[in-house]
Tab-separated table of C-alpha atoms in Angstrom:
chain	number	residue	atom	x	y	z
A	21	MET	CA	-55.342	-156.747	17.385
A	22	ASN	CA	-53.407	-153.576	18.176
A	23	ILE	CA	-49.602	-153.470	18.296
A	24	LYS	CA	-49.367	-153.496	22.095
A	25	ASN	CA	-51.534	-156.577	22.385
A	26	MET	CA	-49.560	-158.308	19.622
A	27	LEU	CA	-46.337	-157.413	21.391
A	28	TYR	CA	-47.390	-159.148	24.575
A	29	SER	CA	-49.145	-162.008	22.814
A	30	SER	CA	-48.240	-165.598	23.664
A	31	ASN	CA	-48.341	-166.265	19.906
A	32	GLU	CA	-44.801	-165.981	18.556
A	33	LYS	CA	-45.980	-165.012	15.068
A	34	ASP	CA	-48.033	-162.122	16.416
A	35	LEU	CA	-45.128	-160.916	18.530
A	36	LEU	CA	-42.677	-161.038	15.603
A	37	LYS	CA	-45.199	-159.257	13.379
A	38	ALA	CA	-45.528	-156.499	15.965
A	39	LEU	CA	-41.753	-156.093	16.040
A	40	GLU	CA	-41.689	-155.858	12.258
A	41	ILE	CA	-44.350	-153.121	12.298
A	42	ILE	CA	-42.506	-151.196	15.026
A	43	ALA	CA	-39.196	-151.372	13.150
A	44	GLU	CA	-40.607	-150.421	9.749
A	45	GLY	CA	-42.636	-147.555	11.189
A	46	GLN	CA	-39.843	-146.502	13.580
A	47	LYS	CA	-42.410	-146.379	16.377
A	48	ASN	CA	-40.095	-145.064	19.110
A	49	LYS	CA	-42.788	-145.070	21.795
A	50	TYR	CA	-42.452	-148.855	22.132
A	51	ALA	CA	-38.717	-148.751	22.876
A	52	LYS	CA	-39.139	-148.940	26.672
A	53	ASP	CA	-41.426	-151.943	26.329
A	54	LEU	CA	-38.832	-153.682	24.178
A	55	PHE	CA	-36.083	-153.057	26.723
A	56	LYS	CA	-38.177	-154.639	29.454
A	57	MET	CA	-39.155	-157.574	27.261
A	58	LEU	CA	-35.572	-158.208	26.268
A	59	LYS	CA	-34.509	-158.508	29.894
A	60	TYR	CA	-36.841	-161.445	30.540
A	61	GLU	CA	-37.088	-163.076	27.108
A	62	ASN	CA	-35.291	-166.418	26.791
A	63	ASN	CA	-36.271	-167.330	23.235
A	64	ILE	CA	-33.159	-166.510	21.192
A	65	ILE	CA	-35.161	-165.876	18.002
A	66	ILE	CA	-37.352	-163.307	19.752
A	67	GLN	CA	-34.347	-161.812	21.550
A	68	GLU	CA	-32.578	-161.196	18.266
A	69	ALA	CA	-35.758	-159.805	16.699
A	70	ILE	CA	-36.145	-157.330	19.595
A	71	ILE	CA	-32.488	-156.339	19.284
A	72	ASN	CA	-32.801	-155.748	15.539
A	73	THR	CA	-35.946	-153.686	16.137
A	74	LEU	CA	-34.316	-151.505	18.791
A	75	LYS	CA	-31.461	-150.771	16.413
A	76	GLN	CA	-33.993	-149.097	14.099
A	77	LEU	CA	-35.365	-146.787	16.786
A	78	ASN	CA	-34.348	-143.445	18.267
A	79	LEU	CA	-33.296	-144.173	21.866
A	80	GLU	CA	-32.490	-140.651	23.064
A	81	ASN	CA	-35.344	-140.668	25.572
A	82	ILE	CA	-34.553	-144.074	27.066
A	83	PRO	CA	-33.511	-143.700	30.735
A	84	ASP	CA	-29.883	-144.543	31.444
A	85	GLU	CA	-31.019	-147.115	34.000
A	86	LEU	CA	-32.458	-149.351	31.294
A	87	PHE	CA	-29.092	-149.539	29.541
A	88	LEU	CA	-27.312	-150.202	32.819
A	89	ASP	CA	-29.823	-152.890	33.684
A	90	LEU	CA	-28.990	-154.789	30.489
A	91	LEU	CA	-25.276	-154.408	31.150
A	92	SER	CA	-25.677	-155.986	34.576
A	93	ASP	CA	-27.414	-159.026	33.097
A	94	GLU	CA	-25.581	-162.343	33.124
A	95	LYS	CA	-26.376	-162.985	29.476
A	96	LEU	CA	-23.382	-161.988	27.346
A	97	LEU	CA	-25.647	-161.224	24.381
A	98	LEU	CA	-27.496	-158.567	26.385
A	99	LYS	CA	-24.282	-157.027	27.690
A	100	GLU	CA	-22.865	-156.743	24.192
A	101	PHE	CA	-26.132	-155.397	22.842
A	102	ALA	CA	-26.371	-152.750	25.567
A	103	LEU	CA	-22.814	-151.702	24.818
A	104	SER	CA	-23.577	-151.521	21.113
A	105	LEU	CA	-26.670	-149.388	21.749
A	106	LEU	CA	-24.822	-147.062	24.104
A	107	SER	CA	-22.179	-146.555	21.436
A	108	MET	CA	-24.681	-146.095	18.622
A	109	SER	CA	-26.715	-143.660	20.728
A	110	LYS	CA	-23.483	-141.957	21.816
A	111	LYS	CA	-24.490	-142.113	25.481
A	112	ILE	CA	-21.013	-140.993	26.457
A	113	LYS	CA	-21.877	-139.882	29.992
A	114	VAL	CA	-23.459	-143.263	30.764
A	115	LEU	CA	-20.387	-145.057	29.470
A	116	GLY	CA	-18.261	-142.610	31.451
A	117	LYS	CA	-20.067	-143.653	34.644
A	118	LEU	CA	-19.286	-147.283	33.903
A	119	ILE	CA	-15.568	-146.491	33.919
A	120	GLU	CA	-15.960	-146.108	37.700
A	121	SER	CA	-17.372	-149.638	38.097
A	122	GLU	CA	-15.610	-152.047	40.454
A	123	ASP	CA	-16.070	-154.774	37.841
A	124	LYS	CA	-13.098	-154.814	35.453
A	125	ASP	CA	-15.224	-156.395	32.723
A	126	ILE	CA	-17.787	-153.584	32.928
A	127	ARG	CA	-14.953	-151.069	32.676
A	128	LYS	CA	-13.718	-152.878	29.562
A	129	TYR	CA	-17.229	-152.807	28.062
A	130	ALA	CA	-17.319	-149.082	28.750
A	131	LEU	CA	-13.901	-148.521	27.172
A	132	ASP	CA	-14.951	-150.376	24.039
A	133	GLY	CA	-18.201	-148.436	23.861
A	134	LEU	CA	-16.517	-145.071	24.342
A	135	TYR	CA	-14.036	-145.831	21.589
A	136	ARG	CA	-16.792	-146.904	19.203
A	137	THR	CA	-18.485	-143.510	19.531
A	138	LYS	CA	-15.406	-141.924	17.862
A	139	GLU	CA	-16.281	-138.720	19.735
A	140	LYS	CA	-13.669	-136.364	21.215
A	141	GLU	CA	-15.806	-136.110	24.333
A	142	ALA	CA	-15.112	-139.800	25.013
A	143	ILE	CA	-11.349	-139.263	25.279
A	144	LYS	CA	-11.318	-137.883	28.822
A	145	TYR	CA	-13.255	-140.911	30.091
A	146	ILE	CA	-11.015	-143.382	28.282
A	147	ALA	CA	-7.971	-141.663	29.803
A	148	LYS	CA	-9.250	-142.496	33.296
A	149	CYS	CA	-8.256	-146.094	32.594
A	150	LEU	CA	-4.609	-145.266	31.974
A	151	ASN	CA	-4.009	-146.330	35.578
A	152	ASP	CA	-6.717	-148.991	35.735
A	153	PRO	CA	-5.956	-151.793	38.249
A	154	ASP	CA	-6.401	-154.271	35.396
A	155	ILE	CA	-3.456	-154.289	32.971
A	156	ASN	CA	-5.664	-155.285	30.026
A	157	ASN	CA	-7.847	-152.236	30.569
A	158	GLN	CA	-4.743	-150.050	30.684
A	159	ILE	CA	-3.606	-151.527	27.373
A	160	ALA	CA	-7.039	-150.949	25.801
A	161	ALA	CA	-7.136	-147.338	27.023
A	162	ILE	CA	-3.684	-146.623	25.581
A	163	GLU	CA	-4.571	-148.185	22.249
A	164	TYR	CA	-7.855	-146.281	21.974
A	165	LEU	CA	-6.267	-142.947	22.868
A	166	GLY	CA	-3.768	-143.439	20.062
A	167	LEU	CA	-6.422	-144.383	17.533
A	168	LEU	CA	-8.510	-141.355	18.543
A	169	GLY	CA	-5.521	-139.036	18.115
A	170	ALA	CA	-5.429	-137.950	21.769
A	171	ASN	CA	-2.091	-136.097	21.518
A	172	GLU	CA	-2.642	-134.434	24.873
A	173	TYR	CA	-2.039	-137.768	26.631
A	174	ALA	CA	1.158	-138.680	24.758
A	175	GLU	CA	3.525	-137.673	27.559
A	176	GLU	CA	1.485	-139.371	30.263
A	177	ILE	CA	1.485	-142.566	28.205
A	178	SER	CA	5.239	-142.357	27.572
A	179	GLU	CA	5.922	-141.966	31.311
A	180	LYS	CA	4.359	-145.395	31.830
A	181	LEU	CA	7.096	-146.813	29.624
A	182	LYS	CA	9.706	-146.017	32.295
A	183	THR	CA	8.366	-148.695	34.634
A	184	ALA	CA	6.475	-150.962	32.235
A	185	LYS	CA	7.449	-154.639	32.250
A	186	ASN	CA	4.461	-156.295	30.590
A	187	PRO	CA	5.443	-156.949	26.924
A	188	PHE	CA	1.920	-156.262	25.637
A	189	LEU	CA	1.814	-152.974	27.526
A	190	ILE	CA	5.199	-151.920	26.139
A	191	THR	CA	4.326	-152.792	22.547
A	192	THR	CA	0.970	-150.976	22.802
A	193	ILE	CA	2.698	-147.868	24.161
A	194	LEU	CA	5.140	-147.933	21.251
A	195	GLU	CA	2.360	-148.394	18.688
A	196	THR	CA	0.316	-145.605	20.256
A	197	LEU	CA	3.209	-143.167	20.430
A	198	SER	CA	3.982	-143.865	16.792
A	199	LEU	CA	0.623	-142.162	16.187
A	200	ILE	CA	0.587	-139.369	18.776
A	201	GLY	CA	4.178	-139.044	19.988
A	202	ASN	CA	6.257	-135.864	20.188
A	203	GLU	CA	9.900	-134.913	20.811
A	204	LYS	CA	9.610	-135.456	24.571
A	205	THR	CA	8.132	-138.918	24.175
A	206	ASP	CA	10.802	-139.759	21.587
A	207	LYS	CA	13.511	-139.232	24.212
A	208	ILE	CA	11.752	-141.445	26.737
A	209	ILE	CA	11.362	-144.219	24.155
A	210	ASP	CA	15.010	-143.995	23.098
A	211	GLU	CA	16.127	-144.357	26.711
A	212	LYS	CA	13.825	-147.315	27.336
A	213	ILE	CA	14.820	-149.192	24.188
A	214	LYS	CA	18.530	-148.807	24.994
A	215	LYS	CA	17.948	-150.804	28.168
A	216	LEU	CA	15.947	-153.544	26.465
A	217	ASN	CA	16.950	-156.089	23.861
A	218	LYS	CA	13.796	-158.120	23.432
A	219	PRO	CA	12.633	-159.828	20.206
A	220	TYR	CA	9.007	-158.815	20.826
A	221	LEU	CA	10.016	-155.148	20.538
A	222	ILE	CA	11.496	-155.385	17.045
A	223	ILE	CA	8.266	-154.940	15.076
A	224	PRO	CA	6.492	-152.338	17.257
A	225	TYR	CA	9.726	-150.351	17.611
A	226	SER	CA	10.241	-150.368	13.845
A	227	LYS	CA	6.645	-149.146	13.348
A	228	TYR	CA	7.436	-146.356	15.779
A	229	ILE	CA	10.664	-145.463	13.939
A	230	PHE	CA	8.951	-145.441	10.538
A	231	SER	CA	6.225	-143.162	11.896
A	232	ARG	CA	8.321	-140.723	13.898
A	233	LYS	CA	11.749	-140.417	12.230
A	234	ASN	CA	12.922	-138.713	9.034
A	235	VAL	CA	13.955	-140.568	5.869
A	236	PHE	CA	17.672	-140.512	6.746
A	237	GLU	CA	17.120	-142.027	10.182
A	238	CYS	CA	14.642	-144.614	8.897
A	239	ILE	CA	16.941	-145.876	6.169
A	240	ASP	CA	19.900	-145.985	8.571
A	241	PHE	CA	17.758	-147.877	11.071
A	242	PHE	CA	16.817	-150.501	8.492
A	243	ALA	CA	20.345	-150.745	7.069
A	244	SER	CA	21.853	-151.555	10.481
A	245	ASN	CA	19.022	-153.785	11.693
A	246	LYS	CA	19.832	-157.476	12.165
A	247	HIS	CA	16.190	-158.458	11.789
A	248	LYS	CA	15.431	-157.121	8.324
A	249	LYS	CA	13.153	-160.039	7.497
A	250	MET	CA	10.875	-159.166	10.426
A	251	ILE	CA	10.509	-155.518	9.496
A	252	ILE	CA	10.843	-155.537	5.682
A	253	ASN	CA	7.086	-155.218	5.178
A	254	ASP	CA	6.805	-152.079	7.335
A	255	PHE	CA	9.953	-150.684	5.732
A	256	LEU	CA	8.646	-151.133	2.190
A	257	GLU	CA	5.348	-149.519	3.155
A	258	TYR	CA	7.327	-146.594	4.547
A	259	ILE	CA	9.313	-146.265	1.306
A	260	PHE	CA	6.110	-146.406	-0.771
A	261	ARG	CA	4.794	-143.470	1.254
A	262	ASN	CA	8.002	-141.445	1.128
A	263	TYR	CA	9.873	-142.296	-2.074
A	264	LYS	CA	9.294	-138.797	-3.504
A	265	ASN	CA	11.105	-137.286	-0.519
A	266	ILE	CA	13.960	-139.784	-0.883
A	267	LYS	CA	14.464	-139.197	-4.623
A	268	ILE	CA	15.641	-135.641	-4.084
A	269	TYR	CA	18.701	-136.851	-2.122
A	270	GLN	CA	20.937	-138.646	-4.636
A	271	LYS	CA	23.290	-140.227	-2.079
A	272	LEU	CA	20.400	-141.407	0.063
A	273	LYS	CA	18.583	-142.796	-2.969
A	274	ASN	CA	21.695	-144.711	-4.048
A	275	LYS	CA	22.193	-146.057	-0.544
A	276	LEU	CA	18.600	-147.281	-0.413
A	277	GLY	CA	18.897	-148.739	-3.903
A	278	LYS	CA	21.929	-150.811	-2.875
A	279	ILE	CA	20.108	-152.090	0.222
A	280	LEU	CA	17.060	-153.134	-1.778
A	281	ILE	CA	19.069	-154.736	-4.593
A	282	ASP	CA	21.048	-156.803	-2.071
A	283	ILE	CA	17.758	-158.008	-0.587
A	284	LEU	CA	16.397	-158.717	-4.057
A	285	LYS	CA	19.185	-161.272	-4.557
A	286	SER	CA	18.297	-163.189	-1.398
A	287	GLU	CA	15.884	-166.130	-1.373
A	288	ASP	CA	14.949	-165.169	2.195
A	289	PHE	CA	12.946	-162.267	0.791
A	290	ASP	CA	11.123	-164.055	-2.056
A	291	THR	CA	7.747	-162.920	-0.703
A	292	TYR	CA	8.739	-159.278	-1.117
A	293	LYS	CA	10.490	-159.298	-4.501
A	294	TYR	CA	7.467	-157.904	-6.327
A	295	ASP	CA	7.191	-154.972	-3.913
A	296	ILE	CA	10.955	-154.363	-3.904
A	297	LEU	CA	11.033	-154.022	-7.697
A	298	ILE	CA	8.052	-151.673	-7.693
A	299	VAL	CA	9.824	-149.499	-5.102
A	300	LEU	CA	13.009	-149.498	-7.195
A	301	ASN	CA	10.979	-148.501	-10.247
A	302	ASN	CA	9.522	-145.579	-8.290
A	303	LEU	CA	12.949	-144.464	-7.116
A	304	PHE	CA	14.941	-144.794	-10.306
A	305	GLU	CA	14.223	-143.575	-13.822
A	306	ASP	CA	16.942	-144.450	-16.330
A	307	GLU	CA	18.741	-146.806	-13.950
A	308	ILE	CA	15.846	-149.285	-13.667
A	309	GLU	CA	16.734	-150.836	-17.027
A	310	ASP	CA	20.211	-151.809	-15.819
A	311	ILE	CA	18.862	-152.902	-12.440
A	312	LEU	CA	16.532	-155.361	-14.174
A	313	LYS	CA	19.254	-156.661	-16.483
A	314	GLU	CA	21.643	-157.285	-13.613
A	315	ASN	CA	19.121	-158.872	-11.257
A	316	ILE	CA	16.511	-160.645	-13.384
A	317	LYS	CA	18.138	-164.010	-12.686
A	318	TYR	CA	17.360	-163.623	-8.969
A	319	LEU	CA	13.623	-163.163	-9.459
A	320	ASN	CA	10.911	-165.623	-8.462
A	321	ASP	CA	7.375	-165.746	-9.927
A	322	GLU	CA	6.235	-162.626	-8.048
A	323	GLY	CA	9.396	-160.749	-8.936
A	324	ILE	CA	9.212	-161.541	-12.650
A	325	LEU	CA	5.613	-160.291	-12.717
A	326	ALA	CA	6.836	-156.951	-11.396
A	327	ALA	CA	9.617	-156.975	-13.996
A	328	VAL	CA	7.085	-157.613	-16.776
A	329	GLU	CA	4.925	-154.723	-15.557
A	330	ILE	CA	7.918	-152.394	-15.575
A	331	ILE	CA	9.065	-153.579	-19.001
A	332	ASN	CA	5.561	-152.956	-20.370
A	333	GLU	CA	5.256	-149.576	-18.688
A	334	ARG	CA	8.648	-148.344	-19.925
A	335	ARG	CA	8.694	-150.333	-23.188
A	336	LEU	CA	12.125	-151.762	-22.470
A	337	THR	CA	12.756	-153.799	-25.614
A	338	SER	CA	16.368	-154.347	-24.534
A	339	LEU	CA	15.096	-156.742	-21.851
A	340	LYS	CA	13.804	-159.276	-24.392
A	341	GLU	CA	16.924	-161.429	-24.452
A	342	TYR	CA	17.164	-161.355	-20.652
A	343	LEU	CA	13.556	-162.511	-20.331
A	344	GLN	CA	14.253	-165.236	-22.888
A	345	GLU	CA	17.194	-166.498	-20.828
A	346	VAL	CA	15.206	-166.878	-17.592
A	347	LYS	CA	11.871	-167.888	-19.097
A	348	GLY	CA	12.528	-171.599	-18.573
A	349	ASN	CA	12.816	-171.095	-14.785
A	350	PHE	CA	9.134	-170.318	-14.388
A	351	SER	CA	5.738	-171.977	-14.429
A	352	GLU	CA	3.708	-172.385	-17.624
A	353	GLU	CA	1.502	-169.482	-16.543
A	354	ILE	CA	4.491	-167.159	-16.183
A	355	LYS	CA	5.929	-168.373	-19.488
A	356	ALA	CA	2.649	-167.442	-21.180
A	357	ILE	CA	2.793	-163.957	-19.639
A	358	ILE	CA	6.352	-163.501	-20.911
A	359	ASP	CA	5.292	-164.657	-24.403
A	360	ASP	CA	2.547	-162.024	-24.333
A	361	VAL	CA	5.201	-159.392	-23.619
A	362	PHE	CA	7.230	-160.569	-26.595
A	363	LEU	CA	4.157	-160.143	-28.807
A	364	GLU	CA	3.518	-156.650	-27.455
A	365	MET	CA	7.149	-155.677	-28.088
A	366	LYS	CA	6.497	-156.063	-31.818
A	367	GLU	CA	4.026	-153.193	-31.586
A	368	TRP	CA	6.400	-150.839	-29.777
């Protein structure tokens, strides 16, 4: 039995065998047949087999209408598959046509597909949805333009912030402009934020600050912020990325050190004590020994692990008595780790 006959056989095994042969041999000439079969096939096993086969084939010569036909199908699986194929095949012009659809869901499918291509050519089509009647499509378009580095749309996106009221729209604009913003968009954001005092803005605004501002402004922003616990993670990530730039400014480094040491003493920040100590170790050379001595009593399990790493790295034998004093505060596992350090100290 030849492949075509097997493909249209009523015997499921023959059909699946044909699909296997087509996929393994990358027999592109059967792609159109598979599209048509997929449209009318209700057996989920065969549907998935056809889909997996099509993914192995070159679909450049498949007419756009066949993709659009699958997208118009009521079956969600076929819609998602068509979108996936359009993205994989980088059929950007087809996806661009779908942006004009009256159906908001089709426009969203198209937006997702255009973004998945990761092609610069897709940007202009995605930007058409900046003023989409559906707010969710607007939000998706803004997010995708940021992720694709579409700097040319930064000012248009920031202008939307002047009238935006939807919290998800505002936060997405902030997150996007943290990636592609410029001095003009910074001014618009500053004006907007002055007029708003909303809890939902704290995290996206801090991400924006830590992406767009210099080290002096970022540290001042964190120092004066009343919601340190909400933004400490983003702040520490920022310091990890920029500690070399901070170290060259002694006053700034000391200011940051005081902020972090104050936080280190608070139980509210137990989750971050490991990271805080690692940051302090990056920032300070000789001073880290005294910092550990003065603050070791405030450390939890995660914090003491960071302390042990630093002690090992710098061979700080002077910390032995301090470790001995706090050892009883920790779990048996931590005690064993501290004992290992004591043994290693004998070799230093």
